[in-house]
Short mmCIF file of C-alpha atoms in Angstrom, two decimals:
data_model
loop_
_atom_site.label_atom_id
_atom_site.label_comp_id
_atom_site.label_asym_id
_atom_site.label_seq_id
_atom_site.Cartn_x
_atom_site.Cartn_y
_atom_site.Cartn_z
CA MET A 30 -7.05 11.55 -26.75
CA LEU A 31 -4.36 8.91 -26.33
CA LYS A 32 -4.70 9.16 -22.54
CA VAL A 33 -8.47 8.54 -22.76
CA ALA A 34 -7.87 5.56 -25.06
CA GLY A 35 -5.29 4.20 -22.63
CA TRP A 36 -7.70 4.45 -19.69
CA SER A 37 -10.50 2.86 -21.74
CA ILE A 38 -8.27 -0.17 -22.22
CA MET A 39 -6.68 -0.23 -18.78
CA ILE A 40 -9.86 -0.02 -16.67
CA PRO A 41 -11.59 -3.07 -18.28
CA GLY A 42 -8.26 -4.90 -18.07
CA ILE A 43 -7.93 -4.23 -14.34
CA LEU A 44 -11.54 -5.30 -13.70
CA PHE A 45 -11.00 -8.46 -15.75
CA PHE A 46 -7.91 -9.25 -13.66
CA VAL A 47 -9.86 -8.72 -10.41
CA PHE A 48 -12.67 -11.10 -11.41
CA LEU A 49 -10.19 -13.67 -12.77
CA PHE A 50 -7.86 -13.48 -9.76
CA ALA A 51 -10.76 -13.92 -7.33
CA MET A 52 -11.81 -16.94 -9.38
CA MET A 53 -8.54 -18.84 -8.86
CA PRO A 54 -9.61 -20.96 -5.84
CA VAL A 55 -12.62 -22.06 -7.88
CA LEU A 56 -10.71 -22.61 -11.12
CA LEU A 57 -7.91 -24.67 -9.60
CA GLN A 58 -9.38 -27.94 -8.38
CA ALA A 59 -7.52 -31.04 -7.21
CA SER A 60 -8.25 -34.18 -9.21
CA PRO A 61 -10.02 -36.83 -7.06
CA ILE A 62 -7.95 -39.51 -8.80
CA ASP A 63 -4.31 -38.42 -8.48
CA GLY A 64 -4.59 -35.06 -6.67
CA THR A 65 -3.16 -33.03 -9.55
CA LEU A 66 -4.46 -29.52 -10.11
CA GLN A 67 -6.95 -29.08 -12.92
CA LEU A 68 -8.71 -26.04 -14.35
CA SER A 69 -12.45 -26.09 -13.75
CA TRP A 70 -13.62 -23.32 -16.09
CA GLU A 71 -17.25 -24.33 -15.70
CA GLN A 72 -17.26 -23.69 -11.95
CA GLY A 73 -15.25 -20.54 -12.39
CA PHE A 74 -17.64 -18.96 -14.85
CA GLN A 75 -20.59 -20.14 -12.76
CA SER A 76 -19.21 -18.11 -9.83
CA LEU A 77 -18.87 -15.10 -12.11
CA LYS A 78 -22.39 -15.58 -13.44
CA ASP A 79 -23.82 -15.89 -9.92
CA TYR A 80 -22.02 -12.71 -8.86
CA PHE A 81 -23.51 -10.61 -11.65
CA ALA A 82 -26.92 -12.22 -11.15
CA GLY A 83 -26.78 -11.28 -7.47
CA LEU A 84 -26.09 -7.61 -8.15
CA GLY A 85 -29.77 -7.00 -8.82
CA ASN A 86 -31.19 -8.55 -5.65
CA GLY A 87 -28.22 -7.75 -3.39
CA ASP A 88 -27.05 -11.34 -2.90
CA SER A 89 -23.59 -10.41 -4.17
CA PHE A 90 -23.18 -8.16 -1.13
CA GLN A 91 -24.08 -10.82 1.43
CA PHE A 92 -21.48 -13.12 2.97
CA TYR A 93 -21.00 -15.38 5.94
CA SER A 94 -18.70 -14.41 8.80
CA GLY A 95 -18.63 -17.39 11.13
CA LYS A 96 -22.21 -18.64 11.43
CA ASN A 97 -23.84 -15.28 10.72
CA GLU A 98 -24.79 -13.77 7.39
CA ARG A 99 -23.46 -10.23 7.03
CA SER A 100 -23.93 -7.30 4.69
CA PHE A 101 -20.81 -6.12 2.87
CA TRP A 102 -22.04 -2.51 2.95
CA GLU A 103 -22.43 -2.57 6.73
CA TRP A 104 -18.87 -3.76 7.26
CA ILE A 105 -16.81 -2.11 4.53
CA GLY A 106 -17.07 1.43 5.95
CA SER A 107 -15.01 0.92 9.11
CA TYR A 108 -12.59 -1.48 7.39
CA PHE A 109 -12.01 0.95 4.52
CA VAL A 110 -11.43 3.88 6.89
CA THR A 111 -8.85 1.87 8.85
CA SER A 112 -6.95 0.91 5.70
CA PHE A 113 -7.20 4.41 4.27
CA TYR A 114 -5.70 5.85 7.46
CA TYR A 115 -2.60 3.69 7.05
CA VAL A 116 -2.34 4.17 3.28
CA ALA A 117 -2.71 7.96 3.45
CA ALA A 118 -0.34 8.29 6.42
CA ALA A 119 2.23 5.99 4.79
CA GLY A 120 1.95 7.88 1.51
CA VAL A 121 2.27 11.40 2.91
CA ALA A 122 4.77 10.66 5.70
CA GLY A 123 6.80 8.28 3.53
CA THR A 124 6.96 10.82 0.70
CA ALA A 125 7.87 13.70 3.04
CA ILE A 126 10.57 11.70 4.82
CA GLY A 127 11.85 10.38 1.52
CA LEU A 128 12.07 13.84 0.00
CA PHE A 129 13.85 15.61 2.83
CA VAL A 130 16.14 12.74 3.88
CA GLY A 131 16.89 12.09 0.20
CA ILE A 132 17.89 15.75 -0.19
CA TYR A 133 20.11 15.45 2.89
CA PHE A 134 21.79 12.33 1.47
CA SER A 135 22.41 14.11 -1.84
CA LEU A 136 24.21 16.96 -0.07
CA SER A 137 26.28 15.00 2.44
CA GLU A 138 28.22 11.76 2.69
CA ALA A 139 26.36 10.21 5.67
CA ARG A 140 27.79 6.81 4.76
CA ILE A 141 26.76 5.01 7.94
CA THR A 142 23.19 6.29 7.80
CA ARG A 143 22.99 5.50 4.10
CA SER A 144 24.24 1.98 4.76
CA ILE A 145 21.51 1.49 7.36
CA VAL A 146 18.88 2.73 4.90
CA ASP A 147 20.20 0.40 2.21
CA PHE A 148 20.21 -2.54 4.63
CA VAL A 149 16.62 -1.87 5.73
CA GLY A 150 15.63 -1.56 2.08
CA SER A 151 17.02 -5.02 1.38
CA LEU A 152 14.80 -6.66 4.01
CA PRO A 153 11.35 -8.05 3.08
CA ASP A 154 8.47 -6.14 4.63
CA PHE A 155 7.31 -9.07 6.78
CA VAL A 156 10.82 -9.41 8.24
CA ILE A 157 10.79 -5.72 9.22
CA VAL A 158 7.42 -6.18 10.93
CA LEU A 159 8.59 -9.28 12.84
CA ILE A 160 11.80 -7.53 13.95
CA MET A 161 9.78 -4.58 15.27
CA GLN A 162 7.38 -6.85 17.15
CA PHE A 163 10.27 -8.85 18.59
CA ALA A 164 12.03 -5.65 19.71
CA VAL A 165 8.91 -4.42 21.53
CA VAL A 166 8.46 -7.78 23.25
CA LEU A 167 12.15 -7.85 24.23
CA VAL A 168 11.99 -4.34 25.75
CA ALA A 169 8.80 -5.25 27.61
CA ARG A 170 10.41 -8.37 29.06
CA GLU A 171 13.71 -6.75 30.04
CA PHE A 172 12.47 -3.36 31.30
CA ASP A 173 8.78 -4.06 31.97
CA VAL A 174 7.82 -1.23 29.61
CA VAL A 175 5.37 -1.81 26.76
CA LEU A 176 6.29 0.72 24.09
CA PHE A 177 3.60 -0.26 21.58
CA GLU A 178 0.86 -2.82 21.12
CA VAL A 179 2.35 -5.61 19.00
CA ALA A 180 -1.04 -6.74 17.65
CA THR A 181 -4.74 -5.90 17.84
CA LEU A 182 -6.27 -8.34 20.32
CA ASN A 183 -9.54 -6.47 20.85
CA SER A 184 -11.28 -3.34 19.58
CA GLU A 185 -10.56 -1.43 22.80
CA GLU A 186 -6.76 -1.74 22.48
CA PRO A 187 -5.93 -1.67 18.77
CA ALA A 188 -2.34 -1.66 17.58
CA ILE A 189 -1.88 1.75 15.95
CA ALA A 190 1.64 3.13 16.30
CA LEU A 191 3.66 0.06 15.36
CA PRO A 192 1.65 -0.74 12.20
CA LEU A 193 1.91 2.91 11.20
CA ILE A 194 5.69 2.88 11.61
CA ALA A 195 5.89 -0.34 9.61
CA MET A 196 3.76 1.20 6.86
CA ILE A 197 5.97 4.31 6.66
CA ILE A 198 9.41 2.68 6.72
CA ILE A 199 9.33 0.89 3.36
CA PRO A 200 7.90 3.67 1.13
CA ALA A 201 10.13 6.21 2.87
CA ASN A 202 13.15 4.01 2.20
CA TYR A 203 12.22 3.71 -1.47
CA MET A 204 11.71 7.46 -1.81
CA ILE A 205 14.98 8.31 -0.03
CA ARG A 206 17.08 6.39 -2.53
CA GLY A 207 15.19 7.69 -5.55
CA VAL A 208 15.20 11.33 -4.47
CA ALA A 209 18.88 11.25 -3.46
CA MET A 210 19.89 9.92 -6.88
CA GLN A 211 17.69 12.36 -8.80
CA MET A 212 18.78 15.32 -6.66
CA ARG A 213 22.45 14.55 -7.30
CA LEU A 214 21.81 14.55 -11.05
CA THR A 215 19.79 17.77 -10.85
CA LEU A 216 22.48 19.59 -8.87
CA LYS A 217 24.90 18.93 -11.76
CA GLU A 218 22.72 20.79 -14.28
CA ASP A 219 23.93 24.03 -15.86
CA TYR A 220 21.15 26.18 -14.40
CA ILE A 221 22.26 25.15 -10.90
CA GLY A 222 25.78 26.34 -11.74
CA ASN A 223 24.33 29.64 -12.94
CA ALA A 224 22.38 30.01 -9.68
CA LYS A 225 25.57 29.42 -7.70
CA ALA A 226 27.39 32.00 -9.83
CA ARG A 227 24.71 34.54 -8.98
CA GLY A 228 25.57 34.08 -5.30
CA LEU A 229 22.31 32.42 -4.25
CA GLY A 230 22.37 30.48 -1.00
CA LYS A 231 22.79 26.71 -0.99
CA LEU A 232 19.43 25.94 0.64
CA TYR A 233 17.64 28.40 -1.65
CA ILE A 234 19.14 26.69 -4.69
CA VAL A 235 18.21 23.24 -3.40
CA PHE A 236 14.60 24.00 -2.47
CA TYR A 237 13.66 26.67 -5.02
CA HIS A 238 15.70 25.56 -8.05
CA ALA A 239 16.49 21.86 -7.74
CA LEU A 240 13.49 20.49 -5.80
CA PRO A 241 10.81 21.81 -8.23
CA ASN A 242 12.62 19.91 -10.99
CA VAL A 243 12.86 16.74 -8.89
CA LEU A 244 9.15 16.65 -8.01
CA PRO A 245 8.04 15.63 -11.55
CA PHE A 246 10.21 12.51 -11.27
CA VAL A 247 8.65 11.76 -7.88
CA LYS A 248 5.17 12.11 -9.42
CA GLY A 249 6.18 9.76 -12.20
CA ASP A 250 7.09 7.13 -9.61
CA LEU A 251 3.84 7.39 -7.63
CA HIS A 252 2.23 4.29 -9.08
CA LYS A 253 5.27 2.24 -8.10
CA LEU A 254 5.21 3.83 -4.64
CA MET A 255 1.50 3.03 -4.28
CA GLY A 256 2.19 -0.55 -5.32
CA ILE A 257 4.74 -0.81 -2.50
CA ILE A 258 2.29 0.71 0.00
CA MET A 259 -0.60 -1.56 -0.99
CA GLY A 260 1.58 -4.67 -0.90
CA ASN A 261 2.86 -3.61 2.49
CA LEU A 262 -0.72 -3.08 3.68
CA PHE A 263 -1.55 -6.76 3.16
CA ILE A 264 1.40 -7.83 5.31
CA VAL A 265 0.91 -5.22 8.04
CA GLU A 266 -2.82 -5.78 8.50
CA TYR A 267 -2.38 -9.54 8.61
CA LEU A 268 0.58 -9.61 11.04
CA PHE A 269 -0.89 -6.94 13.32
CA ASN A 270 -4.43 -8.35 13.07
CA ASN A 271 -5.83 -4.93 12.13
CA ASN A 272 -9.37 -4.74 10.79
CA GLY A 273 -8.69 -3.34 7.34
CA VAL A 274 -9.84 -4.26 3.83
CA SER A 275 -7.23 -6.99 3.39
CA MET A 276 -8.23 -8.62 6.69
CA LEU A 277 -11.86 -8.53 5.56
CA ILE A 278 -10.77 -10.66 2.59
CA PHE A 279 -8.42 -12.92 4.56
CA THR A 280 -10.87 -13.80 7.32
CA ASN A 281 -13.99 -14.26 5.20
CA ALA A 282 -12.81 -15.75 1.92
CA PHE A 283 -13.84 -19.19 3.17
CA VAL A 284 -16.82 -20.01 5.37
CA GLU A 285 -15.42 -21.13 8.71
CA GLN A 286 -17.54 -24.25 9.24
CA SER A 287 -17.98 -25.60 5.71
CA GLY A 288 -14.87 -24.21 4.01
CA ILE A 289 -16.97 -22.96 1.08
CA TYR A 290 -15.23 -20.27 -0.95
CA GLN A 291 -17.06 -16.91 -0.98
CA TYR A 292 -16.30 -15.45 -4.40
CA ASN A 293 -18.43 -12.37 -3.84
CA ILE A 294 -16.62 -11.08 -0.73
CA VAL A 295 -13.24 -11.53 -2.42
CA VAL A 296 -14.36 -9.61 -5.52
CA ASN A 297 -15.92 -6.83 -3.44
CA GLY A 298 -12.85 -6.67 -1.23
CA LEU A 299 -10.49 -6.41 -4.21
CA LEU A 300 -12.65 -3.70 -5.77
CA SER A 301 -12.50 -1.84 -2.45
CA PHE A 302 -8.74 -2.27 -2.60
CA LEU A 303 -8.73 -0.54 -6.00
CA ALA A 304 -10.77 2.33 -4.54
CA LEU A 305 -8.29 2.49 -1.66
CA TYR A 306 -5.42 2.65 -4.16
CA LEU A 307 -7.03 5.56 -6.03
CA ALA A 308 -7.82 7.42 -2.80
CA GLY A 309 -4.25 7.02 -1.54
CA TYR A 310 -2.84 8.09 -4.91
CA ALA A 311 -5.04 11.21 -4.87
CA VAL A 312 -3.85 12.13 -1.36
CA ILE A 313 -0.16 11.88 -2.33
CA ARG A 314 -0.72 13.85 -5.54
CA ALA A 315 -2.46 16.57 -3.51
CA PHE A 316 0.43 16.62 -1.04
CA LEU A 317 3.00 16.95 -3.84
CA PHE A 318 0.91 19.69 -5.48
CA LEU A 319 0.89 21.71 -2.25
CA LEU A 320 4.59 21.08 -1.76
CA GLY A 321 5.28 22.27 -5.28
CA ARG A 322 3.29 25.45 -4.63
CA VAL A 323 5.31 26.13 -1.46
CA PHE A 324 8.66 25.88 -3.27
CA LEU A 325 7.52 27.45 -6.52
CA ARG A 326 9.81 30.30 -7.54
#
Protein backbone atom coordinates (compact mmCIF):
# COMPACT_ATOMS: atom_id res chain seq x y z
CA MET A 1 0.00 0.00 0.00
CA LEU A 2 2.81 2.38 0.90
CA LYS A 3 4.59 1.49 -2.36
CA VAL A 4 1.47 2.35 -4.39
CA ALA A 5 1.11 5.64 -2.52
CA GLY A 6 4.77 6.42 -3.18
CA TRP A 7 4.39 5.80 -6.92
CA SER A 8 1.18 7.87 -7.01
CA ILE A 9 3.17 10.81 -5.69
CA MET A 10 6.39 10.18 -7.61
CA ILE A 11 4.91 9.79 -11.11
CA PRO A 12 3.05 13.15 -11.12
CA GLY A 13 6.16 14.74 -9.61
CA ILE A 14 8.39 13.41 -12.39
CA LEU A 15 5.93 14.55 -15.08
CA PHE A 16 5.70 17.98 -13.46
CA PHE A 17 9.50 18.23 -13.48
CA VAL A 18 9.62 17.26 -17.19
CA PHE A 19 7.10 19.92 -18.23
CA LEU A 20 8.75 22.55 -16.01
CA PHE A 21 12.30 21.71 -17.12
CA ALA A 22 11.33 21.88 -20.80
CA MET A 23 9.76 25.26 -20.06
CA MET A 24 13.01 26.87 -18.83
CA PRO A 25 14.10 28.48 -22.14
CA VAL A 26 10.66 30.09 -22.31
CA LEU A 27 10.51 31.08 -18.65
CA LEU A 28 13.95 32.69 -18.53
CA GLN A 29 13.88 35.78 -20.73
CA ALA A 30 16.50 38.52 -20.97
CA SER A 31 15.24 41.99 -20.11
CA PRO A 32 15.35 44.32 -23.16
CA ILE A 33 16.48 47.15 -20.87
CA ASP A 34 19.48 45.83 -18.94
CA GLY A 35 19.78 42.23 -20.19
CA THR A 36 19.06 40.65 -16.80
CA LEU A 37 17.19 37.36 -16.70
CA GLN A 38 13.53 37.56 -15.77
CA LEU A 39 10.86 34.90 -15.27
CA SER A 40 8.13 35.05 -17.89
CA TRP A 41 5.48 32.80 -16.34
CA GLU A 42 2.86 33.92 -18.83
CA GLN A 43 4.83 32.65 -21.82
CA GLY A 44 5.79 29.51 -19.97
CA PHE A 45 2.24 28.52 -19.14
CA GLN A 46 1.15 29.47 -22.66
CA SER A 47 3.61 26.89 -24.03
CA LEU A 48 2.20 24.31 -21.64
CA LYS A 49 -1.36 25.21 -22.61
CA ASP A 50 -0.54 24.98 -26.33
CA TYR A 51 1.06 21.57 -25.81
CA PHE A 52 -2.00 20.06 -24.15
CA ALA A 53 -4.30 21.75 -26.68
CA GLY A 54 -2.27 20.18 -29.50
CA LEU A 55 -2.61 16.65 -28.14
CA GLY A 56 -6.09 16.37 -29.61
CA ASN A 57 -5.27 17.41 -33.18
CA GLY A 58 -1.70 16.07 -33.23
CA ASP A 59 0.05 19.46 -33.38
CA SER A 60 2.04 18.58 -30.27
CA PHE A 61 3.75 15.82 -32.26
CA GLN A 62 4.81 18.03 -35.16
CA PHE A 63 8.11 19.89 -35.19
CA TYR A 64 10.48 21.57 -37.59
CA SER A 65 13.81 20.00 -38.51
CA GLY A 66 15.58 22.52 -40.70
CA LYS A 67 12.99 23.89 -43.12
CA ASN A 68 10.78 20.80 -43.09
CA GLU A 69 7.94 19.94 -40.75
CA ARG A 70 8.33 16.45 -39.30
CA SER A 71 6.23 14.00 -37.33
CA PHE A 72 7.61 12.98 -33.94
CA TRP A 73 6.13 9.49 -34.31
CA GLU A 74 7.91 8.91 -37.61
CA TRP A 75 11.29 9.80 -36.15
CA ILE A 76 11.24 8.54 -32.57
CA GLY A 77 11.31 4.83 -33.48
CA SER A 78 14.82 4.67 -34.94
CA TYR A 79 16.19 7.20 -32.43
CA PHE A 80 14.73 5.28 -29.49
CA VAL A 81 16.11 1.95 -30.76
CA THR A 82 19.60 3.45 -31.12
CA SER A 83 19.55 4.84 -27.57
CA PHE A 84 18.05 1.65 -26.16
CA TYR A 85 20.84 -0.40 -27.74
CA TYR A 86 23.47 1.63 -25.89
CA VAL A 87 21.53 1.80 -22.61
CA ALA A 88 20.78 -1.94 -22.54
CA ALA A 89 24.32 -2.90 -23.57
CA ALA A 90 25.85 -0.51 -21.04
CA GLY A 91 23.54 -1.78 -18.31
CA VAL A 92 24.08 -5.50 -18.88
CA ALA A 93 27.78 -5.39 -19.82
CA GLY A 94 28.58 -2.78 -17.16
CA THR A 95 26.79 -4.80 -14.48
CA ALA A 96 28.41 -8.09 -15.55
CA ILE A 97 31.90 -6.58 -15.68
CA GLY A 98 31.31 -4.77 -12.41
CA LEU A 99 30.16 -7.93 -10.66
CA PHE A 100 32.93 -10.26 -11.76
CA VAL A 101 35.80 -7.74 -11.63
CA GLY A 102 34.48 -6.50 -8.28
CA ILE A 103 34.56 -10.08 -6.99
CA TYR A 104 38.12 -10.45 -8.26
CA PHE A 105 39.17 -7.22 -6.50
CA SER A 106 37.58 -8.43 -3.26
CA LEU A 107 39.64 -11.64 -3.35
CA SER A 108 43.00 -10.26 -4.44
CA GLU A 109 45.19 -7.22 -3.90
CA ALA A 110 45.54 -6.11 -7.56
CA ARG A 111 46.70 -2.69 -6.39
CA ILE A 112 47.87 -1.42 -9.77
CA THR A 113 44.68 -2.45 -11.54
CA ARG A 114 42.57 -1.02 -8.73
CA SER A 115 44.47 2.26 -8.95
CA ILE A 116 43.75 2.43 -12.68
CA VAL A 117 40.05 1.79 -12.03
CA ASP A 118 39.97 4.47 -9.34
CA PHE A 119 41.74 6.94 -11.65
CA VAL A 120 39.31 6.28 -14.51
CA GLY A 121 36.43 6.67 -12.06
CA SER A 122 37.67 10.12 -11.08
CA LEU A 123 37.54 11.39 -14.68
CA PRO A 124 34.40 13.10 -16.04
CA ASP A 125 32.62 11.12 -18.73
CA PHE A 126 33.28 13.69 -21.47
CA VAL A 127 37.01 13.58 -20.70
CA ILE A 128 37.00 9.79 -21.10
CA VAL A 129 35.25 10.12 -24.46
CA LEU A 130 37.70 12.77 -25.70
CA ILE A 131 40.70 10.68 -24.58
CA MET A 132 39.36 7.67 -26.47
CA GLN A 133 38.75 9.70 -29.62
CA PHE A 134 42.21 11.27 -29.38
CA ALA A 135 43.81 7.83 -28.94
CA VAL A 136 42.08 6.48 -32.05
CA VAL A 137 43.14 9.50 -34.09
CA LEU A 138 46.72 9.20 -32.80
CA VAL A 139 46.93 5.50 -33.73
CA ALA A 140 45.48 6.24 -37.16
CA ARG A 141 48.04 8.97 -37.78
CA GLU A 142 51.06 7.03 -36.52
CA PHE A 143 50.25 3.54 -37.87
CA ASP A 144 47.70 4.32 -40.59
CA VAL A 145 45.20 1.99 -38.90
CA VAL A 146 41.69 3.19 -38.03
CA LEU A 147 40.62 1.12 -35.05
CA PHE A 148 37.16 2.66 -34.65
CA GLU A 149 35.02 5.41 -36.12
CA VAL A 150 35.47 8.44 -33.85
CA ALA A 151 32.10 9.97 -34.81
CA THR A 152 29.05 9.31 -36.98
CA LEU A 153 29.52 11.36 -40.14
CA ASN A 154 26.86 9.60 -42.22
CA SER A 155 24.28 6.85 -41.83
CA GLU A 156 26.38 4.37 -43.82
CA GLU A 157 29.37 4.52 -41.44
CA PRO A 158 27.98 5.05 -37.94
CA ALA A 159 30.27 5.05 -34.92
CA ILE A 160 29.26 1.95 -32.95
CA ALA A 161 32.14 0.34 -31.08
CA LEU A 162 33.72 3.42 -29.51
CA PRO A 163 30.44 4.86 -28.16
CA LEU A 164 29.57 1.44 -26.79
CA ILE A 165 32.91 1.18 -24.98
CA ALA A 166 32.42 4.69 -23.60
CA MET A 167 28.93 3.77 -22.40
CA ILE A 168 30.19 0.63 -20.63
CA ILE A 169 33.29 2.03 -18.90
CA ILE A 170 31.61 4.37 -16.42
CA PRO A 171 28.81 2.11 -15.10
CA ALA A 172 31.25 -0.82 -14.96
CA ASN A 173 33.66 1.30 -12.94
CA TYR A 174 30.91 2.28 -10.51
CA MET A 175 29.77 -1.32 -10.11
CA ILE A 176 33.31 -2.64 -9.60
CA ARG A 177 33.94 -0.43 -6.59
CA GLY A 178 30.52 -1.08 -5.05
CA VAL A 179 30.62 -4.85 -5.52
CA ALA A 180 34.20 -5.14 -4.26
CA MET A 181 33.33 -3.30 -1.05
CA GLN A 182 30.11 -5.25 -0.46
CA MET A 183 31.77 -8.58 -1.25
CA ARG A 184 34.54 -7.92 1.28
CA LEU A 185 31.93 -7.24 3.96
CA THR A 186 29.93 -10.33 3.01
CA LEU A 187 32.98 -12.60 3.13
CA LYS A 188 33.46 -11.59 6.79
CA GLU A 189 30.01 -12.86 7.81
CA ASP A 190 29.67 -15.84 10.15
CA TYR A 191 27.88 -18.05 7.62
CA ILE A 192 30.88 -17.71 5.28
CA GLY A 193 33.13 -18.92 8.10
CA ASN A 194 30.80 -21.89 8.63
CA ALA A 195 30.95 -22.71 4.90
CA LYS A 196 34.75 -22.65 5.04
CA ALA A 197 34.70 -24.90 8.10
CA ARG A 198 32.61 -27.40 6.17
CA GLY A 199 35.42 -27.64 3.61
CA LEU A 200 33.56 -26.01 0.71
CA GLY A 201 35.68 -24.67 -2.12
CA LYS A 202 36.57 -20.99 -2.32
CA LEU A 203 34.83 -20.34 -5.63
CA TYR A 204 31.74 -22.26 -4.51
CA ILE A 205 31.53 -20.13 -1.37
CA VAL A 206 31.97 -16.91 -3.35
CA PHE A 207 29.42 -17.63 -6.07
CA TYR A 208 26.86 -19.76 -4.22
CA HIS A 209 27.01 -18.25 -0.72
CA ALA A 210 28.36 -14.71 -0.94
CA LEU A 211 27.16 -13.53 -4.38
CA PRO A 212 23.43 -14.27 -3.78
CA ASN A 213 23.67 -12.02 -0.72
CA VAL A 214 25.47 -9.28 -2.64
CA LEU A 215 22.93 -9.14 -5.48
CA PRO A 216 20.21 -7.46 -3.34
CA PHE A 217 22.58 -4.56 -2.68
CA VAL A 218 23.29 -4.33 -6.42
CA LYS A 219 19.53 -4.22 -7.11
CA GLY A 220 19.16 -1.48 -4.53
CA ASP A 221 21.72 0.61 -6.42
CA LEU A 222 20.11 0.19 -9.85
CA HIS A 223 18.42 3.58 -9.93
CA LYS A 224 21.75 5.25 -9.23
CA LEU A 225 23.39 3.09 -11.90
CA MET A 226 20.66 4.02 -14.40
CA GLY A 227 21.16 7.68 -13.56
CA ILE A 228 24.85 7.31 -14.44
CA ILE A 229 24.01 5.51 -17.70
CA MET A 230 21.41 8.07 -18.79
CA GLY A 231 23.69 11.00 -17.97
CA ASN A 232 26.47 9.30 -19.89
CA LEU A 233 24.11 8.77 -22.84
CA PHE A 234 23.67 12.53 -23.29
CA ILE A 235 27.44 13.04 -23.49
CA VAL A 236 28.16 10.03 -25.70
CA GLU A 237 25.44 10.71 -28.26
CA TYR A 238 26.40 14.36 -28.52
CA LEU A 239 30.18 13.85 -28.83
CA PHE A 240 29.86 10.90 -31.22
CA ASN A 241 27.01 12.52 -33.19
CA ASN A 242 24.86 9.40 -32.84
CA ASN A 243 21.18 9.64 -33.73
CA GLY A 244 19.63 8.83 -30.38
CA VAL A 245 16.88 10.40 -28.27
CA SER A 246 19.17 13.02 -26.74
CA MET A 247 20.40 14.11 -30.18
CA LEU A 248 16.79 14.41 -31.31
CA ILE A 249 16.34 16.96 -28.52
CA PHE A 250 19.68 18.71 -29.04
CA THR A 251 19.33 19.23 -32.77
CA ASN A 252 15.66 20.22 -32.88
CA ALA A 253 15.03 22.19 -29.69
CA PHE A 254 15.36 25.41 -31.69
CA VAL A 255 14.25 26.00 -35.27
CA GLU A 256 17.41 26.44 -37.32
CA GLN A 257 16.40 29.54 -39.31
CA SER A 258 14.29 31.50 -36.84
CA GLY A 259 15.69 30.26 -33.53
CA ILE A 260 12.17 29.65 -32.19
CA TYR A 261 12.10 27.26 -29.24
CA GLN A 262 10.10 24.06 -29.88
CA TYR A 263 8.63 23.18 -26.50
CA ASN A 264 6.75 20.17 -27.82
CA ILE A 265 9.77 18.26 -29.19
CA VAL A 266 11.67 18.82 -25.93
CA VAL A 267 8.77 17.52 -23.83
CA ASN A 268 8.23 14.52 -26.11
CA GLY A 269 11.96 13.80 -26.14
CA LEU A 270 12.21 13.94 -22.33
CA LEU A 271 9.18 11.66 -21.99
CA SER A 272 10.87 9.25 -24.40
CA PHE A 273 13.94 9.50 -22.19
CA LEU A 274 11.83 8.39 -19.22
CA ALA A 275 10.54 5.42 -21.24
CA LEU A 276 14.14 4.62 -22.16
CA TYR A 277 15.10 4.75 -18.47
CA LEU A 278 12.33 2.30 -17.54
CA ALA A 279 13.21 -0.05 -20.42
CA GLY A 280 16.89 -0.06 -19.45
CA TYR A 281 16.03 -0.61 -15.79
CA ALA A 282 13.80 -3.57 -16.72
CA VAL A 283 16.59 -5.14 -18.80
CA ILE A 284 19.11 -4.93 -15.94
CA ARG A 285 16.60 -6.28 -13.42
CA ALA A 286 15.90 -9.21 -15.75
CA PHE A 287 19.64 -9.85 -16.12
CA LEU A 288 20.14 -9.83 -12.34
CA PHE A 289 17.13 -12.12 -11.88
CA LEU A 290 18.61 -14.66 -14.30
CA LEU A 291 22.01 -14.33 -12.67
CA GLY A 292 20.46 -14.93 -9.28
CA ARG A 293 18.73 -18.07 -10.58
CA VAL A 294 22.05 -19.39 -11.93
CA PHE A 295 23.83 -19.01 -8.59
CA LEU A 296 20.88 -19.93 -6.41
CA ARG A 297 21.78 -22.68 -3.95
